């Protein structure tokens, strides 16, 4: 049975692979980018009829000069894992929500994504990805479905593991504090 601590380890391992893939996109061979995409996909599970894929990649066969030009235009950062919350799904099983930053130096202190994971055949897998809905005023932060299953998180989390507060936007920090304080006794 997965615990919230296991979910934190899982999400951090995924964010490590994702960052390695983002860096490779701008510097490594096509083979290496494909290898990292394959490794990344082991963290994901797409329900029938849904699409899920890693957030990194590039057209194959790019000339090294093109990659060098691309690399100069980007300032990558490993996404920050701000908080993991555990919710009880309608079937009684746990759904874990990972609140993450963006993957650029300018967005690493603000919310940039929300990943949902659940046990699939005894293994934790990412089943959905959300982005902040900038058309709606925060707080609370509103999320827009990006890919995977559409998840409606039920009410208050049953457990929360706060890791690092977002400092880029006051609304994100207020939302993070509300989630952190939503479970008594933790």
JSON list of C-alpha atoms in Angstrom, two decimals:
[
{"chain": "A", "resi": 1, "resn": "UNK", "atom": "CA", "xyz": [0.00, 0.00, 0.00]},
{"chain": "A", "resi": 2, "resn": "UNK", "atom": "CA", "xyz": [1.32, 3.41, -0.99]},
{"chain": "A", "resi": 3, "resn": "UNK", "atom": "CA", "xyz": [1.85, 6.10, 1.66]},
{"chain": "A", "resi": 4, "resn": "UNK", "atom": "CA", "xyz": [2.09, 9.84, 1.16]},
{"chain": "A", "resi": 5, "resn": "UNK", "atom": "CA", "xyz": [5.86, 9.54, 1.76]},
{"chain": "A", "resi": 6, "resn": "UNK", "atom": "CA", "xyz": [6.03, 7.00, -1.09]},
{"chain": "A", "resi": 7, "resn": "UNK", "atom": "CA", "xyz": [4.14, 9.46, -3.28]},
{"chain": "A", "resi": 8, "resn": "UNK", "atom": "CA", "xyz": [6.66, 12.23, -2.49]},
{"chain": "A", "resi": 9, "resn": "UNK", "atom": "CA", "xyz": [9.53, 9.90, -3.49]},
{"chain": "A", "resi": 10, "resn": "UNK", "atom": "CA", "xyz": [7.65, 8.89, -6.65]},
{"chain": "A", "resi": 11, "resn": "UNK", "atom": "CA", "xyz": [6.93, 12.47, -7.76]},
{"chain": "A", "resi": 12, "resn": "UNK", "atom": "CA", "xyz": [10.51, 13.58, -7.04]},
{"chain": "A", "resi": 13, "resn": "UNK", "atom": "CA", "xyz": [11.87, 10.66, -9.07]},
{"chain": "A", "resi": 14, "resn": "UNK", "atom": "CA", "xyz": [9.59, 11.65, -11.95]},
{"chain": "A", "resi": 15, "resn": "UNK", "atom": "CA", "xyz": [10.65, 15.32, -11.74]},
{"chain": "A", "resi": 16, "resn": "UNK", "atom": "CA", "xyz": [14.31, 14.21, -11.86]},
{"chain": "A", "resi": 17, "resn": "UNK", "atom": "CA", "xyz": [13.73, 12.24, -15.08]},
{"chain": "A", "resi": 18, "resn": "UNK", "atom": "CA", "xyz": [11.66, 15.05, -16.55]},
{"chain": "A", "resi": 19, "resn": "UNK", "atom": "CA", "xyz": [14.44, 17.58, -15.87]},
{"chain": "A", "resi": 20, "resn": "UNK", "atom": "CA", "xyz": [17.05, 15.27, -17.35]},
{"chain": "A", "resi": 21, "resn": "UNK", "atom": "CA", "xyz": [14.83, 14.96, -20.43]},
{"chain": "A", "resi": 22, "resn": "UNK", "atom": "CA", "xyz": [14.34, 18.73, -20.69]},
{"chain": "A", "resi": 23, "resn": "UNK", "atom": "CA", "xyz": [18.11, 19.27, -20.59]},
{"chain": "A", "resi": 24, "resn": "UNK", "atom": "CA", "xyz": [18.68, 16.49, -23.13]},
{"chain": "A", "resi": 25, "resn": "UNK", "atom": "CA", "xyz": [16.15, 18.10, -25.47]},
{"chain": "A", "resi": 26, "resn": "UNK", "atom": "CA", "xyz": [18.57, 21.00, -25.91]},
{"chain": "A", "resi": 27, "resn": "UNK", "atom": "CA", "xyz": [21.86, 19.13, -25.83]},
{"chain": "A", "resi": 28, "resn": "UNK", "atom": "CA", "xyz": [21.73, 15.37, -26.40]},
{"chain": "A", "resi": 29, "resn": "UNK", "atom": "CA", "xyz": [21.38, 12.97, -29.29]},
{"chain": "A", "resi": 30, "resn": "UNK", "atom": "CA", "xyz": [18.02, 11.85, -30.63]},
{"chain": "A", "resi": 31, "resn": "UNK", "atom": "CA", "xyz": [18.67, 8.43, -29.11]},
{"chain": "A", "resi": 32, "resn": "UNK", "atom": "CA", "xyz": [19.21, 9.89, -25.64]},
{"chain": "A", "resi": 33, "resn": "UNK", "atom": "CA", "xyz": [16.06, 12.04, -25.86]},
{"chain": "A", "resi": 34, "resn": "UNK", "atom": "CA", "xyz": [14.05, 8.98, -26.94]},
{"chain": "A", "resi": 35, "resn": "UNK", "atom": "CA", "xyz": [15.57, 6.88, -24.12]},
{"chain": "A", "resi": 36, "resn": "UNK", "atom": "CA", "xyz": [14.61, 9.51, -21.53]},
{"chain": "A", "resi": 37, "resn": "UNK", "atom": "CA", "xyz": [11.07, 9.79, -22.97]},
{"chain": "A", "resi": 38, "resn": "UNK", "atom": "CA", "xyz": [10.75, 6.01, -22.65]},
{"chain": "A", "resi": 39, "resn": "UNK", "atom": "CA", "xyz": [12.00, 6.10, -19.04]},
{"chain": "A", "resi": 40, "resn": "UNK", "atom": "CA", "xyz": [9.64, 8.98, -18.30]},
{"chain": "A", "resi": 41, "resn": "UNK", "atom": "CA", "xyz": [6.66, 7.09, -19.72]},
{"chain": "A", "resi": 42, "resn": "UNK", "atom": "CA", "xyz": [7.14, 4.37, -17.08]},
{"chain": "A", "resi": 43, "resn": "UNK", "atom": "CA", "xyz": [5.76, 6.90, -14.57]},
{"chain": "A", "resi": 44, "resn": "UNK", "atom": "CA", "xyz": [2.56, 7.44, -16.57]},
{"chain": "A", "resi": 45, "resn": "UNK", "atom": "CA", "xyz": [-0.62, 5.44, -17.10]},
{"chain": "A", "resi": 46, "resn": "UNK", "atom": "CA", "xyz": [-3.15, 6.50, -19.71]},
{"chain": "A", "resi": 47, "resn": "UNK", "atom": "CA", "xyz": [-6.68, 5.23, -19.27]},
{"chain": "A", "resi": 48, "resn": "UNK", "atom": "CA", "xyz": [-8.27, 3.94, -22.47]},
{"chain": "A", "resi": 49, "resn": "UNK", "atom": "CA", "xyz": [-9.22, 6.86, -24.67]},
{"chain": "A", "resi": 50, "resn": "UNK", "atom": "CA", "xyz": [-6.92, 9.36, -22.92]},
{"chain": "A", "resi": 51, "resn": "UNK", "atom": "CA", "xyz": [-3.58, 10.76, -24.00]},
{"chain": "A", "resi": 52, "resn": "UNK", "atom": "CA", "xyz": [-0.61, 11.20, -21.67]},
{"chain": "A", "resi": 53, "resn": "UNK", "atom": "CA", "xyz": [2.96, 12.00, -22.63]},
{"chain": "A", "resi": 54, "resn": "UNK", "atom": "CA", "xyz": [6.03, 13.60, -21.10]},
{"chain": "A", "resi": 55, "resn": "UNK", "atom": "CA", "xyz": [6.35, 17.35, -21.35]},
{"chain": "A", "resi": 56, "resn": "UNK", "atom": "CA", "xyz": [9.70, 17.21, -23.14]},
{"chain": "A", "resi": 57, "resn": "UNK", "atom": "CA", "xyz": [10.75, 16.29, -26.64]},
{"chain": "A", "resi": 58, "resn": "UNK", "atom": "CA", "xyz": [11.80, 17.77, -29.94]},
{"chain": "A", "resi": 59, "resn": "UNK", "atom": "CA", "xyz": [11.71, 17.02, -33.64]},
{"chain": "A", "resi": 60, "resn": "UNK", "atom": "CA", "xyz": [14.22, 14.29, -34.38]},
{"chain": "A", "resi": 61, "resn": "UNK", "atom": "CA", "xyz": [17.20, 14.88, -36.66]},
{"chain": "A", "resi": 62, "resn": "UNK", "atom": "CA", "xyz": [17.97, 18.43, -35.59]},
{"chain": "A", "resi": 63, "resn": "UNK", "atom": "CA", "xyz": [21.42, 19.66, -36.56]},
{"chain": "A", "resi": 64, "resn": "UNK", "atom": "CA", "xyz": [23.77, 20.36, -33.59]},
{"chain": "A", "resi": 65, "resn": "UNK", "atom": "CA", "xyz": [23.84, 24.07, -34.53]},
{"chain": "A", "resi": 66, "resn": "UNK", "atom": "CA", "xyz": [20.05, 24.20, -34.22]},
{"chain": "A", "resi": 67, "resn": "UNK", "atom": "CA", "xyz": [20.24, 22.59, -30.77]},
{"chain": "A", "resi": 68, "resn": "UNK", "atom": "CA", "xyz": [22.91, 25.06, -29.71]},
{"chain": "A", "resi": 69, "resn": "UNK", "atom": "CA", "xyz": [20.70, 27.98, -30.77]},
{"chain": "A", "resi": 70, "resn": "UNK", "atom": "CA", "xyz": [17.74, 26.51, -28.89]},
{"chain": "A", "resi": 71, "resn": "UNK", "atom": "CA", "xyz": [19.83, 25.97, -25.75]},
{"chain": "A", "resi": 72, "resn": "UNK", "atom": "CA", "xyz": [20.82, 29.64, -25.68]},
{"chain": "A", "resi": 73, "resn": "UNK", "atom": "CA", "xyz": [17.18, 30.71, -25.60]},
{"chain": "A", "resi": 74, "resn": "UNK", "atom": "CA", "xyz": [16.10, 28.66, -22.56]},
{"chain": "A", "resi": 75, "resn": "UNK", "atom": "CA", "xyz": [16.96, 28.79, -18.87]},
{"chain": "A", "resi": 76, "resn": "UNK", "atom": "CA", "xyz": [15.83, 25.42, -17.51]},
{"chain": "A", "resi": 77, "resn": "UNK", "atom": "CA", "xyz": [15.29, 24.50, -13.88]},
{"chain": "A", "resi": 78, "resn": "UNK", "atom": "CA", "xyz": [14.17, 21.29, -12.21]},
{"chain": "A", "resi": 79, "resn": "UNK", "atom": "CA", "xyz": [10.56, 21.72, -11.18]},
{"chain": "A", "resi": 80, "resn": "UNK", "atom": "CA", "xyz": [10.04, 22.23, -7.46]},
{"chain": "A", "resi": 81, "resn": "UNK", "atom": "CA", "xyz": [7.72, 19.84, -5.65]},
{"chain": "A", "resi": 82, "resn": "UNK", "atom": "CA", "xyz": [5.86, 22.17, -3.30]},
{"chain": "A", "resi": 83, "resn": "UNK", "atom": "CA", "xyz": [3.34, 19.86, -1.69]},
{"chain": "A", "resi": 84, "resn": "UNK", "atom": "CA", "xyz": [1.76, 16.43, -2.03]},
{"chain": "A", "resi": 85, "resn": "UNK", "atom": "CA", "xyz": [-1.81, 15.91, -0.86]},
{"chain": "A", "resi": 86, "resn": "UNK", "atom": "CA", "xyz": [-3.61, 12.59, -0.49]},
{"chain": "A", "resi": 87, "resn": "UNK", "atom": "CA", "xyz": [-7.32, 12.42, -1.28]},
{"chain": "A", "resi": 88, "resn": "UNK", "atom": "CA", "xyz": [-9.74, 9.54, -0.94]},
{"chain": "A", "resi": 89, "resn": "UNK", "atom": "CA", "xyz": [-11.34, 8.79, -4.30]},
{"chain": "A", "resi": 90, "resn": "UNK", "atom": "CA", "xyz": [-14.98, 7.72, -4.76]},
{"chain": "A", "resi": 91, "resn": "UNK", "atom": "CA", "xyz": [-13.85, 4.08, -4.77]},
{"chain": "A", "resi": 92, "resn": "UNK", "atom": "CA", "xyz": [-12.02, 4.54, -1.44]},
{"chain": "A", "resi": 93, "resn": "UNK", "atom": "CA", "xyz": [-8.56, 4.39, -3.02]},
{"chain": "A", "resi": 94, "resn": "UNK", "atom": "CA", "xyz": [-5.98, 7.14, -2.64]},
{"chain": "A", "resi": 95, "resn": "UNK", "atom": "CA", "xyz": [-5.37, 9.81, -5.26]},
{"chain": "A", "resi": 96, "resn": "UNK", "atom": "CA", "xyz": [-2.20, 11.83, -4.77]},
{"chain": "A", "resi": 97, "resn": "UNK", "atom": "CA", "xyz": [-1.92, 15.41, -5.99]},
{"chain": "A", "resi": 98, "resn": "UNK", "atom": "CA", "xyz": [1.53, 16.92, -6.56]},
{"chain": "A", "resi": 99, "resn": "UNK", "atom": "CA", "xyz": [1.71, 20.69, -6.75]},
{"chain": "A", "resi": 100, "resn": "UNK", "atom": "CA", "xyz": [4.79, 21.60, -8.80]},
{"chain": "A", "resi": 101, "resn": "UNK", "atom": "CA", "xyz": [6.49, 24.67, -10.19]},
{"chain": "A", "resi": 102, "resn": "UNK", "atom": "CA", "xyz": [7.25, 25.52, -13.77]},
{"chain": "A", "resi": 103, "resn": "UNK", "atom": "CA", "xyz": [10.40, 24.19, -15.43]},
{"chain": "A", "resi": 104, "resn": "UNK", "atom": "CA", "xyz": [12.08, 27.51, -16.23]},
{"chain": "A", "resi": 105, "resn": "UNK", "atom": "CA", "xyz": [14.22, 29.63, -13.91]},
{"chain": "A", "resi": 106, "resn": "UNK", "atom": "CA", "xyz": [11.58, 32.39, -14.01]},
{"chain": "A", "resi": 107, "resn": "UNK", "atom": "CA", "xyz": [8.75, 30.01, -12.96]},
{"chain": "A", "resi": 108, "resn": "UNK", "atom": "CA", "xyz": [10.45, 27.72, -10.45]},
{"chain": "A", "resi": 109, "resn": "UNK", "atom": "CA", "xyz": [9.01, 29.60, -7.43]},
{"chain": "A", "resi": 110, "resn": "UNK", "atom": "CA", "xyz": [5.38, 29.58, -8.63]},
{"chain": "A", "resi": 111, "resn": "UNK", "atom": "CA", "xyz": [2.83, 26.90, -9.30]},
{"chain": "A", "resi": 112, "resn": "UNK", "atom": "CA", "xyz": [3.21, 25.54, -12.80]},
{"chain": "A", "resi": 113, "resn": "UNK", "atom": "CA", "xyz": [1.49, 22.19, -12.71]},
{"chain": "A", "resi": 114, "resn": "UNK", "atom": "CA", "xyz": [-0.62, 19.72, -10.81]},
{"chain": "A", "resi": 115, "resn": "UNK", "atom": "CA", "xyz": [-0.05, 16.00, -11.30]},
{"chain": "A", "resi": 116, "resn": "UNK", "atom": "CA", "xyz": [-2.40, 13.29, -10.07]},
{"chain": "A", "resi": 117, "resn": "UNK", "atom": "CA", "xyz": [-1.22, 9.77, -9.34]},
{"chain": "A", "resi": 118, "resn": "UNK", "atom": "CA", "xyz": [-2.95, 6.61, -8.18]},
{"chain": "A", "resi": 119, "resn": "UNK", "atom": "CA", "xyz": [-2.07, 2.97, -7.79]},
{"chain": "A", "resi": 120, "resn": "UNK", "atom": "CA", "xyz": [-2.44, 1.04, -11.02]},
{"chain": "A", "resi": 121, "resn": "UNK", "atom": "CA", "xyz": [-1.85, -2.70, -10.71]},
{"chain": "A", "resi": 122, "resn": "UNK", "atom": "CA", "xyz": [-0.01, -2.13, -7.44]},
{"chain": "A", "resi": 123, "resn": "UNK", "atom": "CA", "xyz": [2.27, 0.63, -8.71]},
{"chain": "A", "resi": 124, "resn": "UNK", "atom": "CA", "xyz": [1.92, 4.38, -8.37]},
{"chain": "A", "resi": 125, "resn": "UNK", "atom": "CA", "xyz": [1.38, 6.02, -11.78]},
{"chain": "A", "resi": 126, "resn": "UNK", "atom": "CA", "xyz": [0.67, 9.55, -12.96]},
{"chain": "A", "resi": 127, "resn": "UNK", "atom": "CA", "xyz": [-2.84, 9.49, -14.38]},
{"chain": "A", "resi": 128, "resn": "UNK", "atom": "CA", "xyz": [-3.54, 13.18, -15.03]},
{"chain": "A", "resi": 129, "resn": "UNK", "atom": "CA", "xyz": [-1.85, 16.51, -15.57]},
{"chain": "A", "resi": 130, "resn": "UNK", "atom": "CA", "xyz": [-3.28, 19.98, -14.96]},
{"chain": "A", "resi": 131, "resn": "UNK", "atom": "CA", "xyz": [-2.04, 23.54, -15.56]},
{"chain": "A", "resi": 132, "resn": "UNK", "atom": "CA", "xyz": [-3.06, 26.70, -13.74]},
{"chain": "A", "resi": 133, "resn": "UNK", "atom": "CA", "xyz": [-6.18, 28.31, -15.19]},
{"chain": "A", "resi": 134, "resn": "UNK", "atom": "CA", "xyz": [-5.05, 31.92, -15.58]},
{"chain": "A", "resi": 135, "resn": "UNK", "atom": "CA", "xyz": [-8.53, 33.01, -16.68]},
{"chain": "A", "resi": 136, "resn": "UNK", "atom": "CA", "xyz": [-9.83, 32.57, -13.12]},
{"chain": "A", "resi": 137, "resn": "UNK", "atom": "CA", "xyz": [-8.73, 34.73, -10.20]},
{"chain": "A", "resi": 138, "resn": "UNK", "atom": "CA", "xyz": [-6.77, 33.06, -7.38]},
{"chain": "A", "resi": 139, "resn": "UNK", "atom": "CA", "xyz": [-6.79, 32.08, -4.55]},
{"chain": "A", "resi": 140, "resn": "UNK", "atom": "CA", "xyz": [-7.74, 29.38, -4.52]},
{"chain": "A", "resi": 141, "resn": "UNK", "atom": "CA", "xyz": [-5.69, 28.45, -7.54]},
{"chain": "A", "resi": 142, "resn": "UNK", "atom": "CA", "xyz": [-7.89, 27.05, -10.29]},
{"chain": "A", "resi": 143, "resn": "UNK", "atom": "CA", "xyz": [-6.63, 24.25, -12.50]},
{"chain": "A", "resi": 144, "resn": "UNK", "atom": "CA", "xyz": [-7.31, 23.46, -16.16]},
{"chain": "A", "resi": 145, "resn": "UNK", "atom": "CA", "xyz": [-7.17, 19.86, -17.39]},
{"chain": "A", "resi": 146, "resn": "UNK", "atom": "CA", "xyz": [-4.14, 19.31, -19.60]},
{"chain": "A", "resi": 147, "resn": "UNK", "atom": "CA", "xyz": [-3.96, 15.57, -20.27]},
{"chain": "A", "resi": 148, "resn": "UNK", "atom": "CA", "xyz": [-4.92, 12.18, -18.90]},
{"chain": "A", "resi": 149, "resn": "UNK", "atom": "CA", "xyz": [-7.96, 11.41, -16.79]},
{"chain": "A", "resi": 150, "resn": "UNK", "atom": "CA", "xyz": [-10.17, 14.27, -15.68]},
{"chain": "A", "resi": 151, "resn": "UNK", "atom": "CA", "xyz": [-10.08, 14.21, -11.88]},
{"chain": "A", "resi": 152, "resn": "UNK", "atom": "CA", "xyz": [-12.46, 16.04, -9.55]},
{"chain": "A", "resi": 153, "resn": "UNK", "atom": "CA", "xyz": [-10.67, 15.91, -6.21]},
{"chain": "A", "resi": 154, "resn": "UNK", "atom": "CA", "xyz": [-13.15, 15.23, -3.42]},
{"chain": "A", "resi": 155, "resn": "UNK", "atom": "CA", "xyz": [-13.13, 17.87, -0.66]},
{"chain": "A", "resi": 156, "resn": "UNK", "atom": "CA", "xyz": [-10.39, 18.10, 1.93]},
{"chain": "A", "resi": 157, "resn": "UNK", "atom": "CA", "xyz": [-7.25, 15.97, 1.70]},
{"chain": "A", "resi": 158, "resn": "UNK", "atom": "CA", "xyz": [-6.81, 13.16, 4.21]},
{"chain": "A", "resi": 159, "resn": "UNK", "atom": "CA", "xyz": [-3.05, 13.83, 4.43]},
{"chain": "A", "resi": 160, "resn": "UNK", "atom": "CA", "xyz": [-0.69, 16.57, 3.30]},
{"chain": "A", "resi": 161, "resn": "UNK", "atom": "CA", "xyz": [3.07, 16.60, 2.95]},
{"chain": "A", "resi": 162, "resn": "UNK", "atom": "CA", "xyz": [4.23, 20.23, 2.59]},
{"chain": "A", "resi": 163, "resn": "UNK", "atom": "CA", "xyz": [7.77, 20.46, 1.21]},
{"chain": "A", "resi": 164, "resn": "UNK", "atom": "CA", "xyz": [8.51, 24.03, 0.16]},
{"chain": "A", "resi": 165, "resn": "UNK", "atom": "CA", "xyz": [6.24, 27.05, -0.09]},
{"chain": "A", "resi": 166, "resn": "UNK", "atom": "CA", "xyz": [5.94, 28.79, -3.46]},
{"chain": "A", "resi": 167, "resn": "UNK", "atom": "CA", "xyz": [7.27, 32.34, -3.18]},
{"chain": "A", "resi": 168, "resn": "UNK", "atom": "CA", "xyz": [6.72, 33.61, -6.73]},
{"chain": "A", "resi": 169, "resn": "UNK", "atom": "CA", "xyz": [3.08, 34.71, -6.31]},
{"chain": "A", "resi": 170, "resn": "UNK", "atom": "CA", "xyz": [1.16, 35.61, -3.18]},
{"chain": "A", "resi": 171, "resn": "UNK", "atom": "CA", "xyz": [-1.96, 33.72, -4.36]},
{"chain": "A", "resi": 172, "resn": "UNK", "atom": "CA", "xyz": [0.08, 30.53, -4.78]},
{"chain": "A", "resi": 173, "resn": "UNK", "atom": "CA", "xyz": [1.58, 30.86, -1.32]},
{"chain": "A", "resi": 174, "resn": "UNK", "atom": "CA", "xyz": [-1.86, 31.49, 0.20]},
{"chain": "A", "resi": 175, "resn": "UNK", "atom": "CA", "xyz": [-3.26, 28.44, -1.61]},
{"chain": "A", "resi": 176, "resn": "UNK", "atom": "CA", "xyz": [-0.29, 26.33, -0.42]},
{"chain": "A", "resi": 177, "resn": "UNK", "atom": "CA", "xyz": [-0.79, 27.48, 3.19]},
{"chain": "A", "resi": 178, "resn": "UNK", "atom": "CA", "xyz": [-4.49, 26.62, 3.00]},
{"chain": "A", "resi": 179, "resn": "UNK", "atom": "CA", "xyz": [-3.68, 23.11, 1.79]},
{"chain": "A", "resi": 180, "resn": "UNK", "atom": "CA", "xyz": [-0.92, 22.70, 4.37]},
{"chain": "A", "resi": 181, "resn": "UNK", "atom": "CA", "xyz": [-3.29, 23.65, 7.17]},
{"chain": "A", "resi": 182, "resn": "UNK", "atom": "CA", "xyz": [-6.32, 21.72, 5.85]},
{"chain": "A", "resi": 183, "resn": "UNK", "atom": "CA", "xyz": [-5.51, 18.50, 7.71]},
{"chain": "A", "resi": 184, "resn": "UNK", "atom": "CA", "xyz": [-5.36, 18.66, 11.47]},
{"chain": "A", "resi": 185, "resn": "UNK", "atom": "CA", "xyz": [-2.84, 16.54, 13.31]},
{"chain": "A", "resi": 186, "resn": "UNK", "atom": "CA", "xyz": [-0.28, 16.46, 10.48]}
]
